[in-house]
Amino acid sequence: MNMNKIRSPYLLFLGSETEAGYAKTAAGLAQWRPELCLGQFNLPGGTIDLGLPSMSLEKAKQSGVQSVVIGTAPVGGRIPEIWIPVLTEVLSLGIDIVSGLHQRLESIDVLRNTAKEYGSRLIDIRMPPENLPVASGIKRQGKRLLMVGTDCAVGKKYTALQLEQDMRKLGIDADFRATGQTGIMIAGEGIPIDAVVSDFVSGAAEIISPENSKYHWDVIEGQGGIFHPGYSAVSLGLLIGSQPDAFVVCHEANRQNIMGWDSFSLPSINQVIERTIELGKQVNPAIRCVGVSINSSALTAIERKEYLHLISKELELPCVDPLIDGTTQIVDYLIQTDLANVVA
């Protein structure tokens, strides 16, 4: 999906969501593309506040909004029935709807018919390209840095975006590679990896990070978690196809259980490191962990400092909150260990 196919500015649709973790699409756009976001729209009961002006649909139309972006992701990726009348009204105002959910907007008769009647567009981001290949497993030139998580919604996309920004500031040739709907909206390209048929996930990952110049880094957005009871398959496919030279573990402080699967305890950061290396060695024997990224929003400033210090000391790796500290410590460590590998 090319960004020039999505008309801006945007109104971010938040439904009745109360859990910030399920509104990461909207939050990501507000954080990384604020110039495109005019406002937010909540349904009754919704409590998510992105710091944008709250707008009615009529106000949005008057303000020049061109697209309503569905900014929340219900479990299962289907559009709730309660949304349909509101989305129909959006289309009747001549405003496009952009969705990254699994359910296609075009599959809903009333939305398809209303869009046709009023000349609005239904844009489904979560549509992988056709004729994706099975992975070759052949090593590609260039370097790859993959984000892996202890769970979903722990900051993999934000960490990758901050790493790309900090690497470029240091003169390193680097590109963010999107694997999810929000990342694609931000980057303007990518493949929604969790919408790919399982046989072709690793092949899609190879396409996302193709052969490049010798010292170019692809900074790859991760998906799911290797211990996740629902989404570990996509995490493994992405790991194998990416063939990462290095990875960063992303984690949310104080989270105890897999989000939405309360009977499953969260794996430790060290468990994620060990399993990622064990599985990743199949396609890249030199794979290594180069840092830990922490979402410390649940901690005070003092707690955060102590928490990061303890993890860094225990694992002997840089540990940062990318939105507070940036990721320069991780980038420095990445380059040092890369040079050590070259010398070796």
CSV table of C-alpha atoms in Angstrom, one decimal:
chain,number,residue,atom,x,y,z
A,1,MET,CA,0.0,0.0,0.0
A,2,ASN,CA,1.5,3.3,-1.1
A,3,MET,CA,0.8,6.3,1.2
A,4,ASN,CA,-0.1,8.5,-1.8
A,5,LYS,CA,-3.2,6.3,-2.2
A,6,ILE,CA,-4.5,7.5,1.2
A,7,ARG,CA,-5.9,11.0,1.2
A,8,SER,CA,-4.9,13.2,4.1
A,9,PRO,CA,-5.6,14.7,6.6
A,10,TYR,CA,-6.9,12.0,8.9
A,11,LEU,CA,-9.5,11.7,11.6
A,12,LEU,CA,-8.5,8.8,13.9
A,13,PHE,CA,-11.5,6.5,14.8
A,14,LEU,CA,-11.1,5.0,18.3
A,15,GLY,CA,-14.5,3.3,18.7
A,16,SER,CA,-15.4,2.5,22.3
A,17,GLU,CA,-11.9,1.3,23.2
A,18,THR,CA,-10.7,1.8,26.8
A,19,GLU,CA,-7.4,-0.2,26.6
A,20,ALA,CA,-4.5,1.7,25.1
A,21,GLY,CA,-2.8,-1.5,23.9
A,22,TYR,CA,-5.6,-2.0,21.4
A,23,ALA,CA,-5.4,1.5,20.0
A,24,LYS,CA,-1.8,1.3,18.9
A,25,THR,CA,-2.6,2.1,15.3
A,26,ALA,CA,-4.0,5.4,16.2
A,27,ALA,CA,-1.3,6.1,18.7
A,28,GLY,CA,1.4,5.3,16.2
A,29,LEU,CA,0.0,7.6,13.6
A,30,ALA,CA,-0.4,10.4,16.2
A,31,GLN,CA,3.2,9.9,17.4
A,32,TRP,CA,5.0,9.5,14.0
A,33,ARG,CA,2.7,11.4,11.6
A,34,PRO,CA,1.1,14.1,13.7
A,35,GLU,CA,1.1,16.5,10.7
A,36,LEU,CA,-1.5,14.2,9.0
A,37,CYS,CA,-3.8,13.8,12.0
A,38,LEU,CA,-6.5,16.6,12.5
A,39,GLY,CA,-8.5,14.9,15.3
A,40,GLN,CA,-9.9,11.9,17.0
A,41,PHE,CA,-13.4,10.4,17.2
A,42,ASN,CA,-14.6,8.2,20.1
A,43,LEU,CA,-17.9,6.3,20.4
A,44,PRO,CA,-19.8,6.4,23.7
A,45,GLY,CA,-17.8,4.7,26.5
A,46,GLY,CA,-14.4,5.2,24.7
A,47,THR,CA,-11.7,6.7,26.9
A,48,ILE,CA,-8.6,6.7,24.7
A,49,ASP,CA,-7.2,10.2,24.4
A,50,LEU,CA,-4.3,10.8,22.0
A,51,GLY,CA,-4.1,14.5,22.7
A,52,LEU,CA,-5.8,15.4,19.5
A,53,PRO,CA,-9.0,17.6,19.2
A,54,SER,CA,-12.2,15.6,19.5
A,55,MET,CA,-14.3,16.0,16.4
A,56,SER,CA,-17.8,15.1,15.3
A,57,LEU,CA,-18.0,13.7,11.8
A,58,GLU,CA,-19.6,17.0,10.6
A,59,LYS,CA,-16.8,19.0,12.1
A,60,ALA,CA,-14.3,16.7,10.5
A,61,LYS,CA,-15.9,17.2,7.1
A,62,GLN,CA,-15.8,21.0,7.6
A,63,SER,CA,-12.2,20.9,8.7
A,64,GLY,CA,-11.1,19.1,5.6
A,65,VAL,CA,-10.7,15.6,6.8
A,66,GLN,CA,-10.2,13.3,3.8
A,67,SER,CA,-9.9,9.9,5.5
A,68,VAL,CA,-11.1,8.3,8.7
A,69,VAL,CA,-8.5,5.8,9.9
A,70,ILE,CA,-9.7,3.0,12.0
A,71,GLY,CA,-7.2,3.3,14.9
A,72,THR,CA,-8.2,0.3,17.1
A,73,ALA,CA,-7.7,-3.4,16.6
A,74,PRO,CA,-10.4,-5.6,18.3
A,75,VAL,CA,-9.3,-9.2,19.0
A,76,GLY,CA,-9.9,-11.2,15.9
A,77,GLY,CA,-9.7,-8.2,13.6
A,78,ARG,CA,-13.4,-8.0,12.8
A,79,ILE,CA,-15.5,-4.8,12.6
A,80,PRO,CA,-18.1,-4.7,15.4
A,81,GLU,CA,-21.7,-4.3,14.3
A,82,ILE,CA,-22.0,-1.1,16.5
A,83,TRP,CA,-19.5,0.6,14.2
A,84,ILE,CA,-21.4,0.1,11.0
A,85,PRO,CA,-23.9,3.0,11.2
A,86,VAL,CA,-21.1,5.4,12.1
A,87,LEU,CA,-18.8,4.2,9.3
A,88,THR,CA,-21.8,4.4,6.9
A,89,GLU,CA,-22.2,8.0,7.9
A,90,VAL,CA,-18.5,8.7,7.2
A,91,LEU,CA,-18.9,7.4,3.7
A,92,SER,CA,-22.1,9.4,3.1
A,93,LEU,CA,-20.0,12.6,3.8
A,94,GLY,CA,-17.6,11.7,1.0
A,95,ILE,CA,-14.8,10.7,3.4
A,96,ASP,CA,-12.7,7.6,2.8
A,97,ILE,CA,-12.3,4.9,5.4
A,98,VAL,CA,-8.8,3.3,5.9
A,99,SER,CA,-8.6,0.0,7.8
A,100,GLY,CA,-5.9,-2.3,8.8
A,101,LEU,CA,-8.2,-5.0,10.3
A,102,HIS,CA,-8.4,-8.5,9.0
A,103,GLN,CA,-12.0,-8.2,7.9
A,104,ARG,CA,-12.2,-6.4,4.6
A,105,LEU,CA,-14.3,-3.2,4.4
A,106,GLU,CA,-15.4,-4.3,1.0
A,107,SER,CA,-17.0,-7.5,2.5
A,108,ILE,CA,-19.7,-5.4,4.3
A,109,ASP,CA,-22.5,-4.8,1.8
A,110,VAL,CA,-23.8,-1.5,3.3
A,111,LEU,CA,-20.3,0.0,3.4
A,112,ARG,CA,-19.5,-1.1,-0.2
A,113,ASN,CA,-22.8,0.2,-1.5
A,114,THR,CA,-22.6,3.5,0.4
A,115,ALA,CA,-19.0,4.1,-0.8
A,116,LYS,CA,-20.2,3.5,-4.4
A,117,GLU,CA,-23.1,5.9,-4.0
A,118,TYR,CA,-21.2,8.8,-2.5
A,119,GLY,CA,-17.8,8.3,-4.3
A,120,SER,CA,-15.9,7.5,-1.1
A,121,ARG,CA,-13.2,4.9,-1.0
A,122,LEU,CA,-12.7,1.8,1.2
A,123,ILE,CA,-9.0,1.2,1.7
A,124,ASP,CA,-7.9,-2.1,3.2
A,125,ILE,CA,-4.2,-1.9,4.3
A,126,ARG,CA,-4.0,-5.5,5.5
A,127,MET,CA,-3.9,-7.0,2.0
A,128,PRO,CA,-0.6,-8.8,1.2
A,129,PRO,CA,0.7,-8.8,-2.4
A,130,GLU,CA,-0.2,-11.8,-4.6
A,131,ASN,CA,2.2,-14.5,-5.6
A,132,LEU,CA,4.5,-14.3,-2.6
A,133,PRO,CA,7.2,-16.9,-2.7
A,134,VAL,CA,8.2,-19.7,-0.3
A,135,ALA,CA,11.4,-18.6,1.5
A,136,SER,CA,14.6,-19.6,-0.2
A,137,GLY,CA,16.7,-19.5,3.0
A,138,ILE,CA,19.6,-18.1,1.0
A,139,LYS,CA,21.7,-15.5,2.9
A,140,ARG,CA,21.3,-12.0,1.4
A,141,GLN,CA,23.8,-9.2,1.4
A,142,GLY,CA,23.1,-6.3,3.8
A,143,LYS,CA,22.5,-6.3,7.5
A,144,ARG,CA,19.2,-6.8,9.4
A,145,LEU,CA,18.1,-5.7,12.9
A,146,LEU,CA,14.8,-7.4,14.1
A,147,MET,CA,12.5,-6.3,16.9
A,148,VAL,CA,11.2,-9.2,19.0
A,149,GLY,CA,8.8,-9.0,21.9
A,150,THR,CA,8.0,-10.6,25.2
A,151,ASP,CA,4.3,-10.0,24.1
A,152,CYS,CA,2.2,-8.0,21.6
A,153,ALA,CA,1.9,-4.2,22.0
A,154,VAL,CA,5.2,-3.8,23.9
A,155,GLY,CA,6.8,-1.2,21.6
A,156,LYS,CA,8.4,-3.1,18.7
A,157,LYS,CA,7.2,-0.6,16.1
A,158,TYR,CA,8.2,2.4,18.2
A,159,THR,CA,11.6,1.0,19.0
A,160,ALA,CA,12.3,0.2,15.3
A,161,LEU,CA,11.3,3.7,14.2
A,162,GLN,CA,13.4,5.3,16.9
A,163,LEU,CA,16.4,3.1,16.0
A,164,GLU,CA,16.1,4.1,12.3
A,165,GLN,CA,16.0,7.8,13.3
A,166,ASP,CA,19.0,7.5,15.6
A,167,MET,CA,21.0,5.4,13.2
A,168,ARG,CA,20.5,7.9,10.4
A,169,LYS,CA,21.5,10.7,12.7
A,170,LEU,CA,24.8,8.9,13.2
A,171,GLY,CA,25.3,8.6,9.5
A,172,ILE,CA,24.3,4.9,9.3
A,173,ASP,CA,22.5,3.8,6.2
A,174,ALA,CA,19.3,2.4,7.6
A,175,ASP,CA,15.6,1.9,6.7
A,176,PHE,CA,12.6,1.0,8.8
A,177,ARG,CA,10.8,-2.1,7.3
A,178,ALA,CA,7.1,-2.3,8.1
A,179,THR,CA,5.4,-5.6,8.8
A,180,GLY,CA,2.1,-4.4,10.3
A,181,GLN,CA,-0.7,-2.1,9.2
A,182,THR,CA,0.3,0.9,11.3
A,183,GLY,CA,3.9,0.6,10.2
A,184,ILE,CA,2.8,0.5,6.6
A,185,MET,CA,0.7,3.6,7.1
A,186,ILE,CA,3.8,5.4,8.6
A,187,ALA,CA,6.4,4.1,6.2
A,188,GLY,CA,4.3,4.1,3.0
A,189,GLU,CA,5.3,0.5,2.1
A,190,GLY,CA,5.7,-2.9,3.6
A,191,ILE,CA,3.8,-6.2,3.9
A,192,PRO,CA,1.1,-7.0,6.6
A,193,ILE,CA,2.9,-10.1,7.7
A,194,ASP,CA,0.1,-11.5,9.9
A,195,ALA,CA,-2.2,-11.5,6.9
A,196,VAL,CA,0.1,-13.8,4.8
A,197,VAL,CA,-0.8,-17.5,4.4
A,198,SER,CA,1.5,-19.4,6.7
A,199,ASP,CA,3.6,-21.1,4.0
A,200,PHE,CA,4.7,-17.7,2.6
A,201,VAL,CA,5.4,-15.8,5.8
A,202,SER,CA,9.2,-16.3,5.7
A,203,GLY,CA,9.2,-15.6,1.9
A,204,ALA,CA,7.4,-12.3,2.6
A,205,ALA,CA,10.0,-11.5,5.2
A,206,GLU,CA,12.7,-12.0,2.6
A,207,ILE,CA,11.0,-9.5,0.3
A,208,ILE,CA,10.5,-7.0,3.1
A,209,SER,CA,14.3,-7.0,3.7
A,210,PRO,CA,15.8,-7.7,0.3
A,211,GLU,CA,19.5,-7.9,-0.6
A,212,ASN,CA,21.1,-4.5,-0.1
A,213,SER,CA,24.5,-2.8,0.1
A,214,LYS,CA,27.0,-4.4,2.4
A,215,TYR,CA,26.7,-1.9,5.2
A,216,HIS,CA,23.0,-1.1,4.9
A,217,TRP,CA,20.8,-1.9,7.9
A,218,ASP,CA,17.2,-2.9,7.6
A,219,VAL,CA,15.4,-2.2,10.9
A,220,ILE,CA,12.6,-4.7,10.9
A,221,GLU,CA,9.3,-4.2,12.8
A,222,GLY,CA,8.5,-7.3,14.8
A,223,GLN,CA,5.2,-9.0,15.2
A,224,GLY,CA,3.7,-11.0,18.1
A,225,GLY,CA,6.0,-12.9,20.4
A,226,ILE,CA,7.9,-16.2,20.1
A,227,PHE,CA,6.2,-17.4,23.3
A,228,HIS,CA,2.7,-16.1,22.4
A,229,PRO,CA,0.0,-18.8,22.5
A,230,GLY,CA,-1.8,-17.2,19.6
A,231,TYR,CA,0.8,-15.4,17.5
A,232,SER,CA,4.1,-17.3,17.9
A,233,ALA,CA,3.8,-18.7,14.4
A,234,VAL,CA,4.0,-15.3,12.7
A,235,SER,CA,6.9,-14.4,15.0
A,236,LEU,CA,8.8,-17.5,14.0
A,237,GLY,CA,8.2,-17.0,10.3
A,238,LEU,CA,9.4,-13.4,10.5
A,239,LEU,CA,12.5,-14.5,12.4
A,240,ILE,CA,13.4,-17.2,9.8
A,241,GLY,CA,12.8,-15.0,6.8
A,242,SER,CA,14.5,-11.9,8.2
A,243,GLN,CA,17.7,-13.9,9.0
A,244,PRO,CA,18.6,-11.1,11.5
A,245,ASP,CA,22.2,-10.3,12.3
A,246,ALA,CA,21.0,-8.7,15.5
A,247,PHE,CA,17.8,-8.3,17.5
A,248,VAL,CA,16.4,-6.1,20.2
A,249,VAL,CA,14.0,-7.5,22.8
A,250,CYS,CA,11.0,-5.2,23.6
A,251,HIS,CA,9.1,-5.5,26.9
A,252,GLU,CA,6.6,-3.5,29.0
A,253,ALA,CA,7.6,-3.0,32.6
A,254,ASN,CA,5.3,-4.6,35.2
A,255,ARG,CA,3.3,-6.6,32.6
A,256,GLN,CA,2.8,-10.0,34.2
A,257,ASN,CA,0.7,-12.0,31.7
A,258,ILE,CA,0.2,-12.3,28.0
A,259,MET,CA,-2.2,-9.5,27.1
A,260,GLY,CA,-5.6,-11.0,26.5
A,261,TRP,CA,-4.4,-14.5,27.6
A,262,ASP,CA,-4.3,-14.1,31.3
A,263,SER,CA,-3.6,-17.7,32.1
A,264,PHE,CA,-0.2,-17.4,30.3
A,265,SER,CA,2.6,-15.8,32.2
A,266,LEU,CA,4.9,-13.4,30.4
A,267,PRO,CA,8.3,-15.0,29.5
A,268,SER,CA,11.4,-13.3,30.9
A,269,ILE,CA,13.6,-11.2,28.7
A,270,ASN,CA,16.3,-13.7,29.1
A,271,GLN,CA,14.0,-16.6,27.9
A,272,VAL,CA,13.1,-14.6,24.8
A,273,ILE,CA,16.8,-14.0,24.1
A,274,GLU,CA,17.7,-17.6,24.4
A,275,ARG,CA,14.9,-18.9,22.3
A,276,THR,CA,15.4,-16.3,19.6
A,277,ILE,CA,19.1,-17.2,19.3
A,278,GLU,CA,18.3,-20.9,19.3
A,279,LEU,CA,15.8,-20.6,16.5
A,280,GLY,CA,17.5,-17.8,14.6
A,281,LYS,CA,20.8,-19.7,14.3
A,282,GLN,CA,19.2,-22.0,11.8
A,283,VAL,CA,19.4,-19.2,9.2
A,284,ASN,CA,22.1,-16.9,10.7
A,285,PRO,CA,24.6,-18.5,13.1
A,286,ALA,CA,26.0,-15.1,14.0
A,287,ILE,CA,22.6,-13.8,15.4
A,288,ARG,CA,23.0,-11.8,18.6
A,289,CYS,CA,21.0,-9.7,21.0
A,290,VAL,CA,22.2,-6.1,21.1
A,291,GLY,CA,19.8,-4.4,23.5
A,292,VAL,CA,16.5,-4.3,25.4
A,293,SER,CA,13.8,-1.7,24.8
A,294,ILE,CA,11.4,-1.0,27.7
A,295,ASN,CA,8.0,0.6,27.7
A,296,SER,CA,8.3,2.2,31.2
A,297,SER,CA,5.0,4.1,31.1
A,298,ALA,CA,3.8,2.3,34.3
A,299,LEU,CA,6.9,3.4,36.3
A,300,THR,CA,7.9,6.7,38.0
A,301,ALA,CA,11.1,8.4,36.8
A,302,ILE,CA,13.0,6.9,39.8
A,303,GLU,CA,11.6,3.5,39.3
A,304,ARG,CA,12.4,3.6,35.6
A,305,LYS,CA,16.1,4.5,36.2
A,306,GLU,CA,16.5,1.6,38.7
A,307,TYR,CA,14.6,-0.8,36.5
A,308,LEU,CA,16.7,-0.1,33.4
A,309,HIS,CA,19.9,-0.3,35.4
A,310,LEU,CA,19.0,-3.7,36.9
A,311,ILE,CA,18.1,-5.2,33.5
A,312,SER,CA,21.2,-3.8,31.9
A,313,LYS,CA,23.4,-5.1,34.7
A,314,GLU,CA,21.8,-8.6,34.7
A,315,LEU,CA,22.0,-9.1,30.9
A,316,GLU,CA,25.1,-7.0,30.2
A,317,LEU,CA,23.3,-5.2,27.4
A,318,PRO,CA,22.1,-1.6,26.9
A,319,CYS,CA,18.6,-1.1,28.2
A,320,VAL,CA,16.5,2.0,27.3
A,321,ASP,CA,13.0,3.4,27.0
A,322,PRO,CA,13.3,4.6,23.4
A,323,LEU,CA,10.7,7.4,23.8
A,324,ILE,CA,12.5,8.8,26.8
A,325,ASP,CA,16.2,7.9,26.3
A,326,GLY,CA,16.3,7.3,22.5
A,327,THR,CA,18.2,4.3,21.3
A,328,THR,CA,21.7,5.6,20.8
A,329,GLN,CA,23.1,3.3,23.5
A,330,ILE,CA,21.8,0.3,21.5
A,331,VAL,CA,23.1,1.7,18.2
A,332,ASP,CA,26.6,2.2,19.8
A,333,TYR,CA,26.6,-1.4,21.1
A,334,LEU,CA,25.3,-2.7,17.7
A,335,ILE,CA,28.1,-1.1,15.9
A,336,GLN,CA,30.8,-2.2,18.4
A,337,THR,CA,29.7,-5.8,18.2
A,338,ASP,CA,29.4,-5.6,14.5
A,339,LEU,CA,33.0,-4.4,14.2
A,340,ALA,CA,34.1,-7.1,16.6
A,341,ASN,CA,32.5,-9.7,14.3
A,342,VAL,CA,34.3,-8.2,11.2
A,343,VAL,CA,37.7,-8.3,13.0
A,344,ALA,CA,37.0,-11.9,14.1
